[in-house]
Amino acid sequence: MNRHAPTLEDVAREAGVSRATVSRVVNGVRNVDPAIQDQVRVAIERTGYAPNRAARSLVTRRTGTVALVVSGAGDGTGDTSEEEQNAFAARVFADPFFGRVVGGVVGFLRPRSTHPVLMFAESPEARQEVLRYLRQGNADGALVVSTHPDDPLPALLAEAGLPAVLFARPVRPVALSHVDLAHWDGGRLAAECLLARGCRKVATVSGPWAVAASQERLAGFRDTMARGGHPYVPVAEGGFTLDSGVAAMTELLAEHPDVEGVFAANDLMAQGVCQVLRERGRRVPDDVAVVGFDDSSVAATCRPPLTSVRQPVEDMAAAMARLLDEHVHGLRTEPASVLFEPELVVRESA
């Protein structure tokens, strides 16, 4: 005969506390002494008790899940083909930035027995699906990473009154919390690095000009170069991809073959810059110094390893999840922002 499934009463007896105390711990009620919480968690492990999620949701009105939404293009109309959907997903998974976001989110949520549900919102239909999913109570809220400056999803979430937090300040003001980086200061750090090396003829590969972070990184770089006596900095626009870095550096070298220093607005593009320089027989950093941005895994594997402006993506993603948790539990009722500071990580490329 099979042993019955462990109950709250079993856990209470094991922990030496009341059933009500166990219930409060299981349901995430915050006014339980931390030592007692630990005592109950040990008892849960010993008994093998597994909370009934459906019953727990009725009590707490929480699902134990949040939607991690990667949101794409703007106000396009019509159906998005399966091929386009797959291409969007492939671009997301190919970017090390997204993996770092997931790592930071999971690192915060897992100890709280909360799990992310990945959703893509690259079309009007997909955005409506996200809204329906949240309205129907399938997730407690949304963590949104937008890949397009005209993304309408943040405004739709705010208008619907749904709990959501954004990674990066939206281009248009919207009443949602967000986390972001001091991008202007990141551009400044890159410029100071190249100036300190004595680079006189400097160029930059920017991110997409429509993206606010790209504009701020470029502004910080050019302002600091101007203060250092270099009022003109050639710019080629990239798309935050390896291929766009290759194309931009090819363009810059054709017009400025005597360039001595390059700042690329993310590490993937900086890797493309180094690739072109290597193919043209230009040594990095002896002939051309290169500075990237993000300090992603690419920075360490690039040839040579990249000097990069660090964006603490994992910490930013964890802060995003923390803000959402506070909104969901009623600890925060007004939109908030958390701004992180960049730092320069010096390696061999500059």
CSV table of C-alpha atoms in Angstrom, one decimal:
chain,number,residue,atom,x,y,z
A,1,MET,CA,0.0,0.0,0.0
A,2,ASN,CA,1.4,3.4,-1.0
A,3,ARG,CA,2.1,5.9,1.7
A,4,HIS,CA,-0.2,9.0,1.6
A,5,ALA,CA,1.1,12.2,0.1
A,6,PRO,CA,2.6,14.5,2.8
A,7,THR,CA,0.2,17.2,4.1
A,8,LEU,CA,0.6,20.5,5.8
A,9,GLU,CA,-0.1,18.7,9.1
A,10,ASP,CA,2.8,16.4,8.5
A,11,VAL,CA,5.1,19.4,7.9
A,12,ALA,CA,3.8,21.1,11.0
A,13,ARG,CA,4.5,18.1,13.2
A,14,GLU,CA,8.0,17.7,11.7
A,15,ALA,CA,8.8,21.5,12.2
A,16,GLY,CA,7.1,21.7,15.6
A,17,VAL,CA,4.9,24.6,14.6
A,18,SER,CA,1.2,25.1,13.8
A,19,ARG,CA,-0.4,24.3,10.5
A,20,ALA,CA,-1.2,28.0,10.1
A,21,THR,CA,2.5,28.9,10.3
A,22,VAL,CA,3.4,26.3,7.7
A,23,SER,CA,0.6,27.7,5.4
A,24,ARG,CA,2.0,31.2,5.8
A,25,VAL,CA,5.5,30.1,4.8
A,26,VAL,CA,4.2,28.0,1.9
A,27,ASN,CA,2.1,30.9,0.6
A,28,GLY,CA,4.9,33.4,0.9
A,29,VAL,CA,3.4,35.5,3.7
A,30,ARG,CA,6.2,37.9,4.8
A,31,ASN,CA,5.5,38.3,8.5
A,32,VAL,CA,7.0,35.0,9.5
A,33,ASP,CA,10.3,35.0,11.5
A,34,PRO,CA,13.2,34.0,9.2
A,35,ALA,CA,14.4,31.3,11.6
A,36,ILE,CA,10.9,29.7,11.6
A,37,GLN,CA,10.8,29.9,7.8
A,38,ASP,CA,14.0,28.0,7.6
A,39,GLN,CA,12.7,25.5,10.1
A,40,VAL,CA,9.6,24.9,8.0
A,41,ARG,CA,11.6,24.6,4.7
A,42,VAL,CA,13.8,21.9,6.3
A,43,ALA,CA,10.6,20.1,7.4
A,44,ILE,CA,9.2,20.4,3.8
A,45,GLU,CA,12.4,18.8,2.4
A,46,ARG,CA,12.3,16.0,5.0
A,47,THR,CA,8.6,15.1,4.5
A,48,GLY,CA,8.7,15.6,0.7
A,49,TYR,CA,5.7,17.9,0.9
A,50,ALA,CA,4.7,19.5,-2.5
A,51,PRO,CA,2.2,22.4,-2.3
A,52,ASN,CA,-0.9,22.1,-4.5
A,53,ARG,CA,-0.4,25.0,-6.8
A,54,ALA,CA,-4.0,25.4,-7.8
A,55,ALA,CA,-5.1,25.5,-4.1
A,56,ARG,CA,-2.2,27.9,-3.3
A,57,SER,CA,-3.2,30.2,-6.1
A,58,LEU,CA,-6.8,30.4,-4.8
A,59,VAL,CA,-5.4,31.6,-1.4
A,60,THR,CA,-2.6,33.9,-2.6
A,61,ARG,CA,-4.0,34.9,-5.9
A,62,ARG,CA,-0.5,34.3,-7.2
A,63,THR,CA,0.6,31.9,-9.9
A,64,GLY,CA,4.2,31.5,-9.1
A,65,THR,CA,5.1,32.4,-12.6
A,66,VAL,CA,6.1,35.7,-14.5
A,67,ALA,CA,6.1,36.3,-18.2
A,68,LEU,CA,9.6,37.1,-19.6
A,69,VAL,CA,8.6,38.9,-22.7
A,70,VAL,CA,11.0,39.7,-25.6
A,71,SER,CA,9.1,42.3,-27.6
A,72,GLY,CA,10.0,43.2,-31.1
A,73,ALA,CA,8.9,45.5,-33.9
A,74,GLY,CA,6.5,48.4,-33.8
A,75,ASP,CA,3.0,48.8,-35.3
A,76,GLY,CA,3.2,46.4,-38.1
A,77,THR,CA,-0.1,45.0,-39.4
A,78,GLY,CA,-1.0,41.6,-40.8
A,79,ASP,CA,0.0,38.1,-39.8
A,80,THR,CA,3.7,37.3,-39.0
A,81,SER,CA,4.8,34.3,-40.9
A,82,GLU,CA,6.3,31.3,-39.1
A,83,GLU,CA,9.5,32.0,-40.9
A,84,GLU,CA,9.6,35.5,-39.5
A,85,GLN,CA,8.8,34.3,-36.0
A,86,ASN,CA,11.6,31.7,-36.2
A,87,ALA,CA,14.0,34.4,-37.4
A,88,PHE,CA,13.1,36.7,-34.6
A,89,ALA,CA,13.6,33.9,-32.0
A,90,ALA,CA,16.9,32.9,-33.6
A,91,ARG,CA,18.2,36.5,-33.3
A,92,VAL,CA,17.3,36.6,-29.7
A,93,PHE,CA,19.0,33.4,-28.8
A,94,ALA,CA,22.1,34.2,-30.8
A,95,ASP,CA,22.7,37.4,-28.7
A,96,PRO,CA,24.6,36.7,-25.5
A,97,PHE,CA,22.9,39.7,-23.9
A,98,PHE,CA,19.6,37.8,-23.7
A,99,GLY,CA,21.2,34.8,-22.0
A,100,ARG,CA,22.6,37.1,-19.3
A,101,VAL,CA,19.1,38.6,-18.8
A,102,VAL,CA,17.6,35.1,-18.3
A,103,GLY,CA,20.4,34.3,-15.8
A,104,GLY,CA,19.7,37.4,-13.7
A,105,VAL,CA,16.0,36.8,-13.7
A,106,VAL,CA,16.2,33.1,-12.8
A,107,GLY,CA,18.7,33.8,-10.1
A,108,PHE,CA,16.3,36.2,-8.4
A,109,LEU,CA,13.1,34.1,-9.0
A,110,ARG,CA,14.3,30.6,-8.2
A,111,PRO,CA,14.8,31.0,-4.4
A,112,ARG,CA,11.3,32.4,-4.3
A,113,SER,CA,9.8,29.4,-6.1
A,114,THR,CA,8.8,31.6,-9.0
A,115,HIS,CA,9.5,30.7,-12.6
A,116,PRO,CA,9.7,32.7,-15.8
A,117,VAL,CA,7.6,31.8,-18.9
A,118,LEU,CA,9.3,33.0,-22.1
A,119,MET,CA,7.1,34.8,-24.5
A,120,PHE,CA,7.8,36.6,-27.8
A,121,ALA,CA,5.9,39.7,-28.9
A,122,GLU,CA,7.2,40.4,-32.3
A,123,SER,CA,3.8,41.2,-33.9
A,124,PRO,CA,0.4,42.7,-33.1
A,125,GLU,CA,-1.0,39.2,-32.7
A,126,ALA,CA,1.7,38.1,-30.3
A,127,ARG,CA,1.4,41.3,-28.2
A,128,GLN,CA,-2.4,40.6,-27.8
A,129,GLU,CA,-1.6,37.1,-26.8
A,130,VAL,CA,0.7,38.4,-24.0
A,131,LEU,CA,-2.0,40.8,-22.8
A,132,ARG,CA,-4.6,38.0,-22.8
A,133,TYR,CA,-2.2,35.7,-20.9
A,134,LEU,CA,-1.7,38.3,-18.2
A,135,ARG,CA,-5.3,39.4,-18.0
A,136,GLN,CA,-6.4,35.7,-17.5
A,137,GLY,CA,-4.1,35.5,-14.5
A,138,ASN,CA,-1.7,32.9,-16.0
A,139,ALA,CA,1.3,34.9,-14.7
A,140,ASP,CA,1.7,37.5,-11.9
A,141,GLY,CA,3.2,40.1,-14.2
A,142,ALA,CA,5.7,40.7,-17.1
A,143,LEU,CA,9.4,41.4,-17.4
A,144,VAL,CA,9.8,43.1,-20.8
A,145,VAL,CA,12.9,43.4,-22.9
A,146,SER,CA,12.1,45.5,-26.0
A,147,THR,CA,14.2,45.3,-29.1
A,148,HIS,CA,12.6,48.1,-31.0
A,149,PRO,CA,12.3,51.8,-30.0
A,150,ASP,CA,8.7,52.1,-31.2
A,151,ASP,CA,7.5,49.0,-29.4
A,152,PRO,CA,3.9,49.6,-28.4
A,153,LEU,CA,3.8,46.8,-25.8
A,154,PRO,CA,4.9,48.9,-22.7
A,155,ALA,CA,2.1,51.4,-23.3
A,156,LEU,CA,-0.5,48.6,-23.8
A,157,LEU,CA,0.6,47.0,-20.5
A,158,ALA,CA,0.4,50.4,-18.7
A,159,GLU,CA,-3.1,51.1,-20.1
A,160,ALA,CA,-4.3,47.7,-19.1
A,161,GLY,CA,-3.0,48.3,-15.5
A,162,LEU,CA,-1.0,45.1,-15.6
A,163,PRO,CA,2.1,44.7,-13.4
A,164,ALA,CA,5.2,45.0,-15.6
A,165,VAL,CA,8.8,46.2,-15.5
A,166,LEU,CA,11.0,47.2,-18.4
A,167,PHE,CA,14.6,46.5,-19.2
A,168,ALA,CA,15.8,50.0,-20.3
A,169,ARG,CA,14.0,53.3,-20.2
A,170,PRO,CA,11.3,53.5,-22.9
A,171,VAL,CA,11.7,56.1,-25.6
A,172,ARG,CA,8.2,57.5,-24.9
A,173,PRO,CA,7.2,58.1,-21.3
A,174,VAL,CA,5.1,55.3,-19.9
A,175,ALA,CA,4.0,54.7,-16.3
A,176,LEU,CA,6.0,51.5,-15.7
A,177,SER,CA,9.0,50.8,-13.6
A,178,HIS,CA,12.3,50.2,-15.4
A,179,VAL,CA,16.0,49.5,-14.9
A,180,ASP,CA,18.7,51.0,-17.1
A,181,LEU,CA,22.4,51.9,-17.4
A,182,ALA,CA,24.1,55.3,-17.4
A,183,HIS,CA,24.9,54.8,-21.1
A,184,TRP,CA,26.4,58.3,-21.6
A,185,ASP,CA,29.0,57.5,-18.9
A,186,GLY,CA,29.8,54.3,-20.7
A,187,GLY,CA,30.6,56.2,-23.8
A,188,ARG,CA,32.7,58.6,-21.7
A,189,LEU,CA,34.7,55.7,-20.3
A,190,ALA,CA,35.4,54.3,-23.8
A,191,ALA,CA,36.6,57.7,-25.0
A,192,GLU,CA,38.8,58.2,-21.9
A,193,CYS,CA,40.4,54.8,-22.6
A,194,LEU,CA,41.4,55.7,-26.2
A,195,LEU,CA,42.5,59.2,-25.2
A,196,ALA,CA,44.8,57.7,-22.5
A,197,ARG,CA,46.4,55.5,-25.1
A,198,GLY,CA,47.2,58.5,-27.2
A,199,CYS,CA,44.8,57.7,-30.1
A,200,ARG,CA,44.4,60.8,-32.2
A,201,LYS,CA,42.4,59.5,-35.1
A,202,VAL,CA,39.4,57.8,-33.6
A,203,ALA,CA,36.1,56.4,-35.1
A,204,THR,CA,33.1,54.7,-33.7
A,205,VAL,CA,30.6,52.0,-34.7
A,206,SER,CA,27.3,53.1,-33.1
A,207,GLY,CA,24.2,51.0,-32.4
A,208,PRO,CA,21.0,51.7,-34.3
A,209,TRP,CA,20.5,55.4,-34.2
A,210,ALA,CA,16.8,55.0,-33.3
A,211,VAL,CA,17.7,53.2,-30.1
A,212,ALA,CA,18.0,55.6,-27.1
A,213,ALA,CA,20.9,53.6,-25.6
A,214,SER,CA,22.8,53.9,-28.9
A,215,GLN,CA,22.3,57.7,-28.9
A,216,GLU,CA,23.5,58.1,-25.3
A,217,ARG,CA,26.6,55.9,-25.7
A,218,LEU,CA,27.5,57.9,-28.9
A,219,ALA,CA,26.9,61.2,-27.2
A,220,GLY,CA,29.0,60.3,-24.2
A,221,PHE,CA,31.8,59.2,-26.5
A,222,ARG,CA,31.7,62.2,-28.8
A,223,ASP,CA,31.4,64.8,-26.0
A,224,THR,CA,34.4,63.3,-24.2
A,225,MET,CA,36.5,63.2,-27.4
A,226,ALA,CA,35.6,66.8,-28.0
A,227,ARG,CA,36.7,67.8,-24.5
A,228,GLY,CA,39.9,66.0,-25.3
A,229,GLY,CA,40.5,68.1,-28.4
A,230,HIS,CA,39.0,65.8,-31.0
A,231,PRO,CA,35.8,67.5,-32.3
A,232,TYR,CA,35.3,65.2,-35.3
A,233,VAL,CA,34.7,61.5,-34.8
A,234,PRO,CA,33.6,59.5,-37.9
A,235,VAL,CA,30.6,57.3,-37.2
A,236,ALA,CA,29.2,54.2,-38.9
A,237,GLU,CA,25.8,52.8,-37.8
A,238,GLY,CA,25.6,49.1,-36.8
A,239,GLY,CA,22.9,46.8,-35.7
A,240,PHE,CA,24.4,45.3,-32.5
A,241,THR,CA,25.3,42.2,-34.6
A,242,LEU,CA,28.6,40.7,-35.7
A,243,ASP,CA,27.9,41.2,-39.3
A,244,SER,CA,26.9,44.8,-38.9
A,245,GLY,CA,30.2,45.4,-37.1
A,246,VAL,CA,32.1,43.9,-40.0
A,247,ALA,CA,30.1,46.1,-42.5
A,248,ALA,CA,30.6,49.3,-40.4
A,249,MET,CA,34.3,48.8,-39.9
A,250,THR,CA,34.8,48.0,-43.6
A,251,GLU,CA,33.0,51.3,-44.4
A,252,LEU,CA,35.1,53.2,-41.9
A,253,LEU,CA,38.4,51.8,-43.1
A,254,ALA,CA,37.5,52.7,-46.7
A,255,GLU,CA,37.1,56.4,-45.7
A,256,HIS,CA,39.6,56.6,-42.8
A,257,PRO,CA,42.4,54.1,-43.4
A,258,ASP,CA,44.6,55.8,-40.8
A,259,VAL,CA,42.3,55.3,-37.9
A,260,GLU,CA,44.1,54.5,-34.6
A,261,GLY,CA,41.2,53.7,-32.2
A,262,VAL,CA,37.7,52.4,-32.5
A,263,PHE,CA,34.8,52.3,-30.1
A,264,ALA,CA,32.0,49.8,-30.9
A,265,ALA,CA,28.8,50.2,-29.0
A,266,ASN,CA,28.5,46.5,-28.2
A,267,ASP,CA,30.9,43.5,-28.0
A,268,LEU,CA,29.5,41.6,-31.0
A,269,MET,CA,30.2,44.6,-33.2
A,270,ALA,CA,33.6,45.1,-31.6
A,271,GLN,CA,34.4,41.4,-32.5
A,272,GLY,CA,33.4,42.3,-36.1
A,273,VAL,CA,35.7,45.3,-36.0
A,274,CYS,CA,38.6,43.2,-34.8
A,275,GLN,CA,37.9,40.6,-37.6
A,276,VAL,CA,38.1,43.2,-40.3
A,277,LEU,CA,41.3,44.8,-38.9
A,278,ARG,CA,42.9,41.3,-38.7
A,279,GLU,CA,42.0,40.6,-42.3
A,280,ARG,CA,43.5,43.9,-43.4
A,281,GLY,CA,46.8,43.2,-41.6
A,282,ARG,CA,46.1,45.8,-38.8
A,283,ARG,CA,47.3,44.7,-35.4
A,284,VAL,CA,45.1,45.2,-32.4
A,285,PRO,CA,46.0,47.1,-30.2
A,286,ASP,CA,49.4,48.0,-31.7
A,287,ASP,CA,48.0,49.6,-34.9
A,288,VAL,CA,44.4,50.1,-33.8
A,289,ALA,CA,43.0,50.0,-30.3
A,290,VAL,CA,39.4,48.7,-29.9
A,291,VAL,CA,36.9,49.2,-27.1
A,292,GLY,CA,33.6,47.3,-26.9
A,293,PHE,CA,30.5,47.6,-24.7
A,294,ASP,CA,28.6,45.2,-22.5
A,295,ASP,CA,31.6,43.0,-21.2
A,296,SER,CA,29.7,39.9,-22.5
A,297,SER,CA,31.1,36.4,-23.0
A,298,VAL,CA,32.2,37.6,-26.4
A,299,ALA,CA,34.8,40.0,-24.8
A,300,ALA,CA,36.8,37.1,-23.3
A,301,THR,CA,36.7,34.9,-26.4
A,302,CYS,CA,37.4,37.7,-29.0
A,303,ARG,CA,40.9,37.8,-30.7
A,304,PRO,CA,42.4,39.6,-28.9
A,305,PRO,CA,40.3,39.7,-25.7
A,306,LEU,CA,38.3,42.9,-25.7
A,307,THR,CA,38.6,45.9,-23.4
A,308,SER,CA,34.9,46.6,-22.8
A,309,VAL,CA,32.6,48.9,-20.9
A,310,ARG,CA,30.8,46.6,-18.5
A,311,GLN,CA,27.0,46.6,-18.3
A,312,PRO,CA,26.0,44.5,-15.3
A,313,VAL,CA,23.2,42.8,-17.2
A,314,GLU,CA,22.7,40.0,-14.6
A,315,ASP,CA,22.4,42.5,-11.7
A,316,MET,CA,20.1,44.7,-13.8
A,317,ALA,CA,17.8,41.7,-14.7
A,318,ALA,CA,17.7,40.7,-11.0
A,319,ALA,CA,16.7,44.3,-10.1
A,320,MET,CA,14.0,44.2,-12.7
A,321,ALA,CA,12.6,41.0,-11.2
A,322,ARG,CA,12.8,42.5,-7.7
A,323,LEU,CA,10.8,45.5,-8.8
A,324,LEU,CA,8.1,43.3,-10.3
A,325,ASP,CA,8.0,41.2,-7.1
A,326,GLU,CA,7.4,44.4,-5.1
A,327,HIS,CA,4.7,45.5,-7.4
A,328,VAL,CA,3.0,42.1,-7.3
A,329,HIS,CA,3.0,42.0,-3.5
A,330,GLY,CA,1.8,45.6,-3.1
A,331,LEU,CA,5.0,46.8,-1.6
A,332,ARG,CA,5.4,49.3,-4.4
A,333,THR,CA,2.5,51.1,-6.0
A,334,GLU,CA,4.2,53.9,-8.1
A,335,PRO,CA,6.6,53.4,-11.0
A,336,ALA,CA,10.3,53.3,-10.0
A,337,SER,CA,13.6,53.4,-11.8
A,338,VAL,CA,17.0,51.8,-11.0
A,339,LEU,CA,20.0,53.2,-12.8
A,340,PHE,CA,23.3,51.2,-12.8
A,341,GLU,CA,26.8,52.6,-13.4
A,342,PRO,CA,29.1,51.2,-16.1
A,343,GLU,CA,32.8,50.4,-15.6
A,344,LEU,CA,35.7,49.8,-17.9
A,345,VAL,CA,37.2,46.3,-18.0
A,346,VAL,CA,40.7,46.4,-19.5
A,347,ARG,CA,41.9,43.5,-21.6
A,348,GLU,CA,44.3,43.3,-24.5
A,349,SER,CA,42.5,45.1,-27.3
A,350,ALA,CA,43.1,48.6,-25.8
